[in-house]
PDB file of C-alpha atoms in Angstrom:
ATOM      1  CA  UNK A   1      63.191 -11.138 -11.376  1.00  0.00           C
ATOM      2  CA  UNK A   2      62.051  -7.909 -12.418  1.00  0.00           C
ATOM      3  CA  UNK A   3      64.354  -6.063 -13.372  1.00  0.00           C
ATOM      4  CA  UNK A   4      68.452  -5.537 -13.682  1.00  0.00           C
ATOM      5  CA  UNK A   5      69.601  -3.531 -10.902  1.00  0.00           C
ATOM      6  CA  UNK A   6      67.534  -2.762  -8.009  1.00  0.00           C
ATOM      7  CA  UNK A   7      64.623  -4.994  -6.425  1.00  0.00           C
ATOM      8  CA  UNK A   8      62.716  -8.047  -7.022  1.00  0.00           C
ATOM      9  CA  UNK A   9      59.300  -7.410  -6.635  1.00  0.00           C
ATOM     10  CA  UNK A  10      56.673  -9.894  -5.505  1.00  0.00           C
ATOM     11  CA  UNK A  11      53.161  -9.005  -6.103  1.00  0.00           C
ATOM     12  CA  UNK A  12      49.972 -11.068  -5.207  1.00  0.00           C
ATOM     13  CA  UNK A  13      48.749 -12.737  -8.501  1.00  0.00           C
ATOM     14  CA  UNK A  14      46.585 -15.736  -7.066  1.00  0.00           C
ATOM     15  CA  UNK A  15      43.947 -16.455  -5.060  1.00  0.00           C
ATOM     16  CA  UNK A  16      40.960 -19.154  -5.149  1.00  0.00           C
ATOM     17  CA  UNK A  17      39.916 -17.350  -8.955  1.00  0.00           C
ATOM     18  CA  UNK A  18      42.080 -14.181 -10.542  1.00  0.00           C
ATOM     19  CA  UNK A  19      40.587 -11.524 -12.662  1.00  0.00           C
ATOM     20  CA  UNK A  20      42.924  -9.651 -14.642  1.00  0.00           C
ATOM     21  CA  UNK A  21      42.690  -9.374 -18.602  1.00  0.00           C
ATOM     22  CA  UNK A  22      46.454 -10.881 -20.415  1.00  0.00           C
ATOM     23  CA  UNK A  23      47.303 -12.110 -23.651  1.00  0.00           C
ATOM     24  CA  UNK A  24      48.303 -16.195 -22.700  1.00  0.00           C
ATOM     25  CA  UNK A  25      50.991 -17.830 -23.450  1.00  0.00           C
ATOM     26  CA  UNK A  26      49.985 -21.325 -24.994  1.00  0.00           C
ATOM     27  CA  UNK A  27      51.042 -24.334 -22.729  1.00  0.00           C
ATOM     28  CA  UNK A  28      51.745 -26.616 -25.392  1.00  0.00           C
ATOM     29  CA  UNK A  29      54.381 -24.055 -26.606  1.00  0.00           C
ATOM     30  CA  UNK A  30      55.851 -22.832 -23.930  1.00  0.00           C
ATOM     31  CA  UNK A  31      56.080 -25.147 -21.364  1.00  0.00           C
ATOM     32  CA  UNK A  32      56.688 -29.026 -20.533  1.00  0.00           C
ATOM     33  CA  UNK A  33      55.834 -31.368 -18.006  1.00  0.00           C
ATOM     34  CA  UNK A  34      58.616 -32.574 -15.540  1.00  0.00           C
ATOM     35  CA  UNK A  35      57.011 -34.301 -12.972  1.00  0.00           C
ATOM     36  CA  UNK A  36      53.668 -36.928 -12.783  1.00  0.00           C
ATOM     37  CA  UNK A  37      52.697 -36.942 -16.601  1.00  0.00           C
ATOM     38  CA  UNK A  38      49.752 -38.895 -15.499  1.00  0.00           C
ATOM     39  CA  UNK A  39      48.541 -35.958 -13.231  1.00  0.00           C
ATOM     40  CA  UNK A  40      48.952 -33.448 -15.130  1.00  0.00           C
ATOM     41  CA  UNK A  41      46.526 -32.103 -18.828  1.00  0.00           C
ATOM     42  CA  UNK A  42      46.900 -29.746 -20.888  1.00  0.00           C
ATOM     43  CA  UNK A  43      43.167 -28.392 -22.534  1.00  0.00           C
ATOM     44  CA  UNK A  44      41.334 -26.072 -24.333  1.00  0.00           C
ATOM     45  CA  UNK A  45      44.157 -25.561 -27.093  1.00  0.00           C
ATOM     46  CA  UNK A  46      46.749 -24.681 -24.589  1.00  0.00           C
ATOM     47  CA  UNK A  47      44.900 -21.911 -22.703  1.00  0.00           C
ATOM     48  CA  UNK A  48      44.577 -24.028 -19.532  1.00  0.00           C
ATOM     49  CA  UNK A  49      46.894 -27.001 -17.774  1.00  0.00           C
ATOM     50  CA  UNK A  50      45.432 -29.011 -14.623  1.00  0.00           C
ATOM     51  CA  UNK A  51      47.929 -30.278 -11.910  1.00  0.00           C
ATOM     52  CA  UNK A  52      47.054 -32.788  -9.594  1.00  0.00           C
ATOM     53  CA  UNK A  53      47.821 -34.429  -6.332  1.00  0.00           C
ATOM     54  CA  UNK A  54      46.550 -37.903  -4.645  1.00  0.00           C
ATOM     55  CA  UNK A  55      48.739 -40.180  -2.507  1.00  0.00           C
ATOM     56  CA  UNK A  56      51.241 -42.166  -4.867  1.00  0.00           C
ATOM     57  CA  UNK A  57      52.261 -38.230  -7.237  1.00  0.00           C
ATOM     58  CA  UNK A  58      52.178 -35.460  -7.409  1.00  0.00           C
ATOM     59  CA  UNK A  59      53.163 -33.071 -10.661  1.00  0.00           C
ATOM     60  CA  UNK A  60      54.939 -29.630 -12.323  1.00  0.00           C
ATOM     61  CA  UNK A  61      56.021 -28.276 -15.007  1.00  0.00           C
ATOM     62  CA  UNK A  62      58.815 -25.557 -16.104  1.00  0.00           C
ATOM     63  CA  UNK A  63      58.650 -23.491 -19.132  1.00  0.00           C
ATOM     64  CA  UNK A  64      61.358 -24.420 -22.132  1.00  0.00           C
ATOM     65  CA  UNK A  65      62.793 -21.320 -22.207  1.00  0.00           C
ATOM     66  CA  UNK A  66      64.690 -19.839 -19.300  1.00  0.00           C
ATOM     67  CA  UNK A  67      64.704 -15.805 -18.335  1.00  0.00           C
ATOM     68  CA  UNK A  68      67.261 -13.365 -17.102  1.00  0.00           C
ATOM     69  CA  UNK A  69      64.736 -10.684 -16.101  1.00  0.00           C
ATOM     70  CA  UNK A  70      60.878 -10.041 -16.544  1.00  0.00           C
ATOM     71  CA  UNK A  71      57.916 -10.077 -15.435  1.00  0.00           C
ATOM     72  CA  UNK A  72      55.657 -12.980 -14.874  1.00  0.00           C
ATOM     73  CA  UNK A  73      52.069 -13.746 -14.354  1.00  0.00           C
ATOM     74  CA  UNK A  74      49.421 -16.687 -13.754  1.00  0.00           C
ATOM     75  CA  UNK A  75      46.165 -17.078 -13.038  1.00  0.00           C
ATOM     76  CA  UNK A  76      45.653 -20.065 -10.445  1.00  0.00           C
ATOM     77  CA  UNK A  77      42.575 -21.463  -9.019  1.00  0.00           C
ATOM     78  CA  UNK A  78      43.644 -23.298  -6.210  1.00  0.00           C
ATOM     79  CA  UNK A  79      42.838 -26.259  -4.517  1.00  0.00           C
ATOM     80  CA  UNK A  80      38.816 -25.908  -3.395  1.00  0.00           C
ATOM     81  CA  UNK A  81      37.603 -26.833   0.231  1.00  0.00           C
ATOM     82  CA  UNK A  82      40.278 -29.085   2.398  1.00  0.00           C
ATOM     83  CA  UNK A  83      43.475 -28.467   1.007  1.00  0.00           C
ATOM     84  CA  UNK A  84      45.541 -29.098   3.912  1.00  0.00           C
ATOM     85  CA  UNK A  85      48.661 -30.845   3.438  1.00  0.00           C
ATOM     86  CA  UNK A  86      48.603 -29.886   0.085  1.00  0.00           C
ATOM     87  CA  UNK A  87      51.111 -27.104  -1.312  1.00  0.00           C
ATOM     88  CA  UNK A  88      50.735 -25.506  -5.053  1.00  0.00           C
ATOM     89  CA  UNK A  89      53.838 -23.304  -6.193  1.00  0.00           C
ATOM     90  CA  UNK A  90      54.263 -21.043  -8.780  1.00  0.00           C
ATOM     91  CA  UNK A  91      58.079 -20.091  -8.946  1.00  0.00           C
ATOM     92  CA  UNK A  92      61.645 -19.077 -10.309  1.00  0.00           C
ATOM     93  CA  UNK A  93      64.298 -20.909 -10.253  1.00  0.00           C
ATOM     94  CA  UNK A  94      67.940 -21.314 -11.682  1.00  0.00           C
ATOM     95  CA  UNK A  95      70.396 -24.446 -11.611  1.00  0.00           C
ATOM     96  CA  UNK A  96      72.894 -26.067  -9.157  1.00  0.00           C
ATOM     97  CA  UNK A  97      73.320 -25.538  -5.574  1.00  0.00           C
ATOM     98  CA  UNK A  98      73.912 -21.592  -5.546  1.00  0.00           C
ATOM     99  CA  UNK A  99      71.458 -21.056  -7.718  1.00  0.00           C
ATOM    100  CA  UNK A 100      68.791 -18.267  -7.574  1.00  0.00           C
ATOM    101  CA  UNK A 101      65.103 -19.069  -6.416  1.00  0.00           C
ATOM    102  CA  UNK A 102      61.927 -17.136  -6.191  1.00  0.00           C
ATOM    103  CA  UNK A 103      58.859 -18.069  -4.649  1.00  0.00           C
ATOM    104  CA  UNK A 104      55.565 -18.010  -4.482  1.00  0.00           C
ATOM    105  CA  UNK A 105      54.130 -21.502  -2.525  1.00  0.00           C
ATOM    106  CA  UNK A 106      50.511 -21.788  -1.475  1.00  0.00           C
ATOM    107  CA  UNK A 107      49.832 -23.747   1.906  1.00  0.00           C
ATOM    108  CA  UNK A 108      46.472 -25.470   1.664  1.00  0.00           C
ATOM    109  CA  UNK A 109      44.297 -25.708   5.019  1.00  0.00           C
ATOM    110  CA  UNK A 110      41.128 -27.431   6.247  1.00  0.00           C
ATOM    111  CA  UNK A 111      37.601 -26.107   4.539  1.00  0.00           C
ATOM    112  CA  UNK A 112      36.618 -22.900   5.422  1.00  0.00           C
ATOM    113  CA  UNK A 113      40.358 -21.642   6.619  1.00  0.00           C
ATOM    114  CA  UNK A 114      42.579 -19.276   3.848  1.00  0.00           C
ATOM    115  CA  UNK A 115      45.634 -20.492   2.426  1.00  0.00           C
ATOM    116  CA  UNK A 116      48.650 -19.395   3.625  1.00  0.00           C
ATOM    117  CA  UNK A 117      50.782 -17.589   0.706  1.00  0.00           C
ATOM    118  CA  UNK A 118      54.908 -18.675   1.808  1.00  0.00           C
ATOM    119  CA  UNK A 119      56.877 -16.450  -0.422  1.00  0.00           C
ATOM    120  CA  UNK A 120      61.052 -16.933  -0.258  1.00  0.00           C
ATOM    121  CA  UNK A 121      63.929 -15.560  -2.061  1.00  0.00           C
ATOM    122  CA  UNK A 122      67.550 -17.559  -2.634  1.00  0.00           C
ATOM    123  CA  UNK A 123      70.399 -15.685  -3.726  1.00  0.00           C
ATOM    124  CA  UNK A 124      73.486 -17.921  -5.058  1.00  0.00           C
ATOM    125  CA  UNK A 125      72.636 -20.797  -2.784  1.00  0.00           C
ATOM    126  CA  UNK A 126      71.354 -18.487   0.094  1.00  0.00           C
ATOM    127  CA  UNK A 127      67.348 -18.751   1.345  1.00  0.00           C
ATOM    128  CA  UNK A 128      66.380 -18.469   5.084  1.00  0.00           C
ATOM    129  CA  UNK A 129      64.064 -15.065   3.571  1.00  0.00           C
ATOM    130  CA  UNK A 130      60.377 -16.398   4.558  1.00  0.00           C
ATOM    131  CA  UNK A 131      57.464 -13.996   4.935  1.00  0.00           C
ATOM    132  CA  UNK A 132      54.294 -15.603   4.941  1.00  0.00           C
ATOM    133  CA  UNK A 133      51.174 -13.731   4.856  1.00  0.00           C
ATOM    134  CA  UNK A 134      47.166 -14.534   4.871  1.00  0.00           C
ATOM    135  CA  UNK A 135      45.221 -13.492   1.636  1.00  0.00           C
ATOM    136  CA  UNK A 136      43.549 -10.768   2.837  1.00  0.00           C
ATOM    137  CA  UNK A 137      43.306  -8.819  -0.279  1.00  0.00           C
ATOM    138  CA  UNK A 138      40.669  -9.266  -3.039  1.00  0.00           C
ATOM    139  CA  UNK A 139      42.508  -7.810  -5.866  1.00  0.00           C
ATOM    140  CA  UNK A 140      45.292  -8.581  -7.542  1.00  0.00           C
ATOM    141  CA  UNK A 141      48.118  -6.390  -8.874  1.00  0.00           C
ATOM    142  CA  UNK A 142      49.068  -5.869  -5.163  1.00  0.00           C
ATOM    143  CA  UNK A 143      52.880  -5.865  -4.239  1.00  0.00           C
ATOM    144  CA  UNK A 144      53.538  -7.658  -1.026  1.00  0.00           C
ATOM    145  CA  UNK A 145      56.904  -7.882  -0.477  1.00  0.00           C
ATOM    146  CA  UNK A 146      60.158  -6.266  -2.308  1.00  0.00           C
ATOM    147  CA  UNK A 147      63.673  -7.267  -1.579  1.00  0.00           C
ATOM    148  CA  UNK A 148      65.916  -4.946  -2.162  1.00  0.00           C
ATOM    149  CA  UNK A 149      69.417  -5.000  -4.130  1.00  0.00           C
ATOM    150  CA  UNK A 150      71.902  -5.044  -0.884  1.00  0.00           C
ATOM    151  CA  UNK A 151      75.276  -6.339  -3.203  1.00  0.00           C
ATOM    152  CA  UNK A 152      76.313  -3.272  -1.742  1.00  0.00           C
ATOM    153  CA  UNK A 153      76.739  -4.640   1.962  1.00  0.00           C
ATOM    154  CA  UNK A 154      77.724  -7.719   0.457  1.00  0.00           C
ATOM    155  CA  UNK A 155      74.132  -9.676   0.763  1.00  0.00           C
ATOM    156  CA  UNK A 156      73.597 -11.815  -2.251  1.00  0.00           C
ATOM    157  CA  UNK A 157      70.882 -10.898  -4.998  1.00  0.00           C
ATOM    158  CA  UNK A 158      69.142 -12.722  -8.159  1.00  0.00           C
ATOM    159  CA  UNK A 159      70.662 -10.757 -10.988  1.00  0.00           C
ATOM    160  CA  UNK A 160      72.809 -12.765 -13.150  1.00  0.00           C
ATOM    161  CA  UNK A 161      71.665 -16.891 -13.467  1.00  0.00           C
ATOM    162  CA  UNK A 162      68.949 -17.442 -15.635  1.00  0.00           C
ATOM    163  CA  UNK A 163      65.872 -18.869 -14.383  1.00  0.00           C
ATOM    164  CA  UNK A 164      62.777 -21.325 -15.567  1.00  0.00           C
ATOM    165  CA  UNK A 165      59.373 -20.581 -14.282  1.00  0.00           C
ATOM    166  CA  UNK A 166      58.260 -23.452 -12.485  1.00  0.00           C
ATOM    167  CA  UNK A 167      54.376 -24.805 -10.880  1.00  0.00           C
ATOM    168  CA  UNK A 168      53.702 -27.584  -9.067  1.00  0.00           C
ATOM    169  CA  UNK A 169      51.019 -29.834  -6.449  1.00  0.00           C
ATOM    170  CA  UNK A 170      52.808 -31.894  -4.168  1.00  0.00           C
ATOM    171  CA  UNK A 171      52.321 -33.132  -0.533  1.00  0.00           C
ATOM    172  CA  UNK A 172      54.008 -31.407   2.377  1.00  0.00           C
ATOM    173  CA  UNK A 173      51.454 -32.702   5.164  1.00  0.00           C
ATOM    174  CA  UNK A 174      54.887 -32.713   7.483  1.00  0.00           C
ATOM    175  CA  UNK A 175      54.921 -28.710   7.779  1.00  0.00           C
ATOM    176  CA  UNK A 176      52.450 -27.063   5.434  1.00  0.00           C
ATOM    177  CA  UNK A 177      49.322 -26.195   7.617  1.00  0.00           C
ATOM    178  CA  UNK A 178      49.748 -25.708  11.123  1.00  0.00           C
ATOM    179  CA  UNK A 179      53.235 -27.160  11.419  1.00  0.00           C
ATOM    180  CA  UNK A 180      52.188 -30.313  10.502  1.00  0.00           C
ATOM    181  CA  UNK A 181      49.712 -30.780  12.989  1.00  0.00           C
ATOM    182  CA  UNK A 182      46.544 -31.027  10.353  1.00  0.00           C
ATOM    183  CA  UNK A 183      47.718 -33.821   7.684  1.00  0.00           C
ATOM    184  CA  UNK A 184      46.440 -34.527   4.081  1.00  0.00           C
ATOM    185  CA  UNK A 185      42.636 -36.060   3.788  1.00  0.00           C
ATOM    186  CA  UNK A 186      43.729 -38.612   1.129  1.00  0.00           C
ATOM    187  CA  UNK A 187      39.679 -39.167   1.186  1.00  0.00           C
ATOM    188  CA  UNK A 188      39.314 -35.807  -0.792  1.00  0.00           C
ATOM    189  CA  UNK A 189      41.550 -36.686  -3.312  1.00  0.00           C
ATOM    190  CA  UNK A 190      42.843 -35.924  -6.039  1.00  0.00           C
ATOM    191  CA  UNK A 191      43.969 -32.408  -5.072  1.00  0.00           C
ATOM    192  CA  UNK A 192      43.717 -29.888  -8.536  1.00  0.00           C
ATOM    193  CA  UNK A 193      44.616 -26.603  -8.908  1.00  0.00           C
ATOM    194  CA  UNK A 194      44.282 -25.123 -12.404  1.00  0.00           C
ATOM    195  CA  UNK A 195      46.733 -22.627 -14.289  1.00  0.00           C
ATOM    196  CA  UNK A 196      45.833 -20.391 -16.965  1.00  0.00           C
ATOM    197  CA  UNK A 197      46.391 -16.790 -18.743  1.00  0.00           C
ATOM    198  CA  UNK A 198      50.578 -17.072 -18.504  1.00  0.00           C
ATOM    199  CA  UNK A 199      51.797 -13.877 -19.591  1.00  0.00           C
ATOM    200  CA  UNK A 200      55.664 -13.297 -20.006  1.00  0.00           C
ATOM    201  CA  UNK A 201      57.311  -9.684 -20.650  1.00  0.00           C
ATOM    202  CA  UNK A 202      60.989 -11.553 -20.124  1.00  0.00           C
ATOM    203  CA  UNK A 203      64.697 -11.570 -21.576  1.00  0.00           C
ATOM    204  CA  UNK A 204      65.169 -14.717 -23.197  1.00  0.00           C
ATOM    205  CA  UNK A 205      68.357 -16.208 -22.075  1.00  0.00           C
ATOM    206  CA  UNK A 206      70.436 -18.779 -24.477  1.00  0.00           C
ATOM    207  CA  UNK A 207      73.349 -19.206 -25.386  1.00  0.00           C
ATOM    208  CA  UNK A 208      75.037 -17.502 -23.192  1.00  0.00           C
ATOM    209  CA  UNK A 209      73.284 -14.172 -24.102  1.00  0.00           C
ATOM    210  CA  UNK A 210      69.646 -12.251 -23.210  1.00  0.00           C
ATOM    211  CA  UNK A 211      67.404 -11.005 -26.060  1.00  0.00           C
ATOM    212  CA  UNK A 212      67.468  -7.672 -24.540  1.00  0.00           C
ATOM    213  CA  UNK A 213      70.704  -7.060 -25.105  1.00  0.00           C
ATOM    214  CA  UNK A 214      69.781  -7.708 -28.732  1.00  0.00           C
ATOM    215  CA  UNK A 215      67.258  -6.333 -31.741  1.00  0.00           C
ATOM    216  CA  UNK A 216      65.331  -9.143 -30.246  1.00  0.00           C
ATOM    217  CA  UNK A 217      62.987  -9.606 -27.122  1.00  0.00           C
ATOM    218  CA  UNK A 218      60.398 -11.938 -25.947  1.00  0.00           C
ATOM    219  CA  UNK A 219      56.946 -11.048 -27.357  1.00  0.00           C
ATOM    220  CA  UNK A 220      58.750  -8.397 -29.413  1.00  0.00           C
ATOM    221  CA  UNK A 221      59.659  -6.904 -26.358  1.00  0.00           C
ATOM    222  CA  UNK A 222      61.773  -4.045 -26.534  1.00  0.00           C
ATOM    223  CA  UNK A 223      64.379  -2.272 -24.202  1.00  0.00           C
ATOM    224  CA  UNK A 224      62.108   0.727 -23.803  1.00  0.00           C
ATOM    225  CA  UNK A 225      58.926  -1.669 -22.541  1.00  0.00           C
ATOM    226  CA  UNK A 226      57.632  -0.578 -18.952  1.00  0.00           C
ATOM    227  CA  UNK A 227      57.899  -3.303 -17.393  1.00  0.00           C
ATOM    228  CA  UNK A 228      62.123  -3.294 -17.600  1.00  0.00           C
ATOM    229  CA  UNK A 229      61.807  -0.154 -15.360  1.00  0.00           C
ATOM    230  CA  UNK A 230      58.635  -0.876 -13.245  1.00  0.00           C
ATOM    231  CA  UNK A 231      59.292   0.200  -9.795  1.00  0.00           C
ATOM    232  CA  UNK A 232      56.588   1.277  -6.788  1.00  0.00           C
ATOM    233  CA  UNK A 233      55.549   4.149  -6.992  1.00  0.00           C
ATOM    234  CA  UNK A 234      53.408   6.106  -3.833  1.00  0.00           C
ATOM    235  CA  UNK A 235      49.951   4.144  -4.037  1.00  0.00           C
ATOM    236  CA  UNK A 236      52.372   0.645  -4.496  1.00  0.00           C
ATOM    237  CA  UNK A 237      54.414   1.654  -1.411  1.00  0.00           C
ATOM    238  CA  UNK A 238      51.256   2.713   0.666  1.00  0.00           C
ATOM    239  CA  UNK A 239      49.483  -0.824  -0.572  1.00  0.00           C
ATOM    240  CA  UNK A 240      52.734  -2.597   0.473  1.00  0.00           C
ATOM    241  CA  UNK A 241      52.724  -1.438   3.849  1.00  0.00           C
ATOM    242  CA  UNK A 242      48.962  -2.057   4.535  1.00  0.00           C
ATOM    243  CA  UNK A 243      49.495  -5.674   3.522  1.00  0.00           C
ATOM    244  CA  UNK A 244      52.548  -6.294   5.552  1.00  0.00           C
ATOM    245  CA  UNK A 245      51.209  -4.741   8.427  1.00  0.00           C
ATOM    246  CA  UNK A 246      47.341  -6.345   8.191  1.00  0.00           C
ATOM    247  CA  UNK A 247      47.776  -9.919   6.165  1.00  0.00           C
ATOM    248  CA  UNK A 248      51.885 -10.663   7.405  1.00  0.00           C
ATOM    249  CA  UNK A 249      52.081 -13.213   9.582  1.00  0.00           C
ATOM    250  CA  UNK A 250      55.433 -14.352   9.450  1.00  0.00           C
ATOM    251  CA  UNK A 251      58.727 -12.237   8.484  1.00  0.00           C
ATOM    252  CA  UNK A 252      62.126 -13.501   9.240  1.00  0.00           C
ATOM    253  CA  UNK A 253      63.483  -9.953   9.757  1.00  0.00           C
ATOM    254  CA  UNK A 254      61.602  -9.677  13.063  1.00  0.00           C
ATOM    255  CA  UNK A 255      62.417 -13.826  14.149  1.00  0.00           C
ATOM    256  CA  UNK A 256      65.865 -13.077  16.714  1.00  0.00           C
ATOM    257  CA  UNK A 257      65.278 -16.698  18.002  1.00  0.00           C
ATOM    258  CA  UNK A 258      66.135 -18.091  14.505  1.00  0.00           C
ATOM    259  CA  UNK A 259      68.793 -15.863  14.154  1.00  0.00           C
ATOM    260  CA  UNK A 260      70.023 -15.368  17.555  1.00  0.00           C
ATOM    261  CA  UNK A 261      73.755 -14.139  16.568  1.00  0.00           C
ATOM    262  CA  UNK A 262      72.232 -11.043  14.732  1.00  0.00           C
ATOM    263  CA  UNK A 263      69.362 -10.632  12.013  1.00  0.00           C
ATOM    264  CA  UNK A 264      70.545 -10.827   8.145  1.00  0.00           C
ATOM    265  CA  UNK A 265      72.203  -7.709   7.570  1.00  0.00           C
ATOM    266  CA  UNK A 266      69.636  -6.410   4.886  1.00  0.00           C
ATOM    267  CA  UNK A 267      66.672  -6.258   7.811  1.00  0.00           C
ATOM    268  CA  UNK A 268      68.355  -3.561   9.028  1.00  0.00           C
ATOM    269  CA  UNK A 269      67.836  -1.352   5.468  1.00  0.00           C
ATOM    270  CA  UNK A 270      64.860   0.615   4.745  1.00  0.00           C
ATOM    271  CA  UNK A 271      62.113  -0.964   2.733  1.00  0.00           C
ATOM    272  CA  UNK A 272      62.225   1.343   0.199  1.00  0.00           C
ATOM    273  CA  UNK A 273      65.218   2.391  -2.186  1.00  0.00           C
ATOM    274  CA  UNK A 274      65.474   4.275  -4.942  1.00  0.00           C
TER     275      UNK A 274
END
């Protein structure tokens, strides 16, 4: 979620090791463990948490404190050498079976072979919005896919349930690399991936209310902060295009034999909107 009214915006924040200076959030604090205790450590004061995979768990966690809109970052170092089978997420999510989703979900492969970065978007209950691309880009800070506020022609959009920020290792040797064709080394485990450097410029939601509607914001946020507004401007929209036309390998605005009654009515919009 990014912000109120027109787009979420999801930008390329991990790769094997991201560099990018942020003020962390401390893990102890702000987050909890709700999967595989046993797999999962929390170290250097709170500046860094571990997740880990081998074959009997795998593990997450979600922060305490859900989010109406904001923006969100994390450093990951994923999974070294064969990761295949393996998935680590870093996510959005709300409650109950229309809830909202965002995601970011990183498909291991064999040593030597780049992840696969599966990104999705669910809208009250509503997914089926894959694009997957290769990471192809050695920066971060680079936008790779927007979807756009559609409400309009009647197409869902992530605006008004509150969401936890969720990461996880599990196992999804059954479709993650290749279709399921290459399965999970269980000789090379456990499977880590480290998390560090969690920034949040977000809207506290509780209680039925958002801080930004209030005198008070997360990190003493306020309604005239940047990032409420943040939109692409030309050098985004020109960095966007490269990467969907050079890195994308799957988008399911171009896939008529999954949909073959008629793509989802927001592939036929323009990319862009103001």
């Amino acid at each position: 979620m990014s912000s109120p009214s027109t787009s979420v915006m999801l930008s390329v924040v991990v790769f094997t090791t991201i560099l990018m200076a942020a003020s962390a959030e401390n893990f102890y604090r702000d987050v909890e463990i709700f999967f595989g205790n046993e797999h999962a450590n929390i170290l250097n004061g709170g500046k860094l948490l571990t997740l880990s995979l081998d074959n009997d768990c795998g593990s997450g966690f979600q922060s305490k404190n859900s989010y109406l809109f904001g923006r969100f970052d994390m450093h990951i170092k994923l999974v070294p050498g064969n990761s295949a089978g393996t998935v680590a997420t870093f996510y959005l999510s709300s409650l109950g079976p229309a809830h909202d989703e965002i995601d970011f979900e990183f498909l291991g492969n064999v040593s030597g072979q780049p992840y696969v970065i599966h990104t999705n978007i669910y809208s009250q209950g509503n997914g089926n919005r894959e694009q997957q691309f290769y990471p192809c880009l050695m920066v971060d800070e680079k936008p790779i896919r927007v979807f756009n506020n559609n409400e309009a022609i009647g197409v869902p959009f992530p605006n008004s349930q509150a969401m936890k920020v969720y990461s996880s290792i599990w196992d999804a040797e059954d479709w993650a690399t290749e279709g399921g064709r290459v399965k999970t080394d269980w000789t090379q485990a456990p499977f880590t991936a480290s998390y560090k450097n969690f920034e949040l410029k977000a809207c506290v939601y509780s209680s039925g209310s958002s801080s930004c509607g209030s005198s008070e914001s997360t990190n003493s946020i306020t309604n005239t902060e940047a990032w409420q507004t943040q939109g692409l401007d030309a050098d985004d929209r020109e960095q966007l295009l490269w990467v969907q036309e050079n890195c994308m390998i799957y988008n399911y605005c171009t896939d008529y034999a999954r949909f073959p009654d008629g793509l989802p009515c927001e592939c036929k919009q323009t990319t862009f909107q103001q």
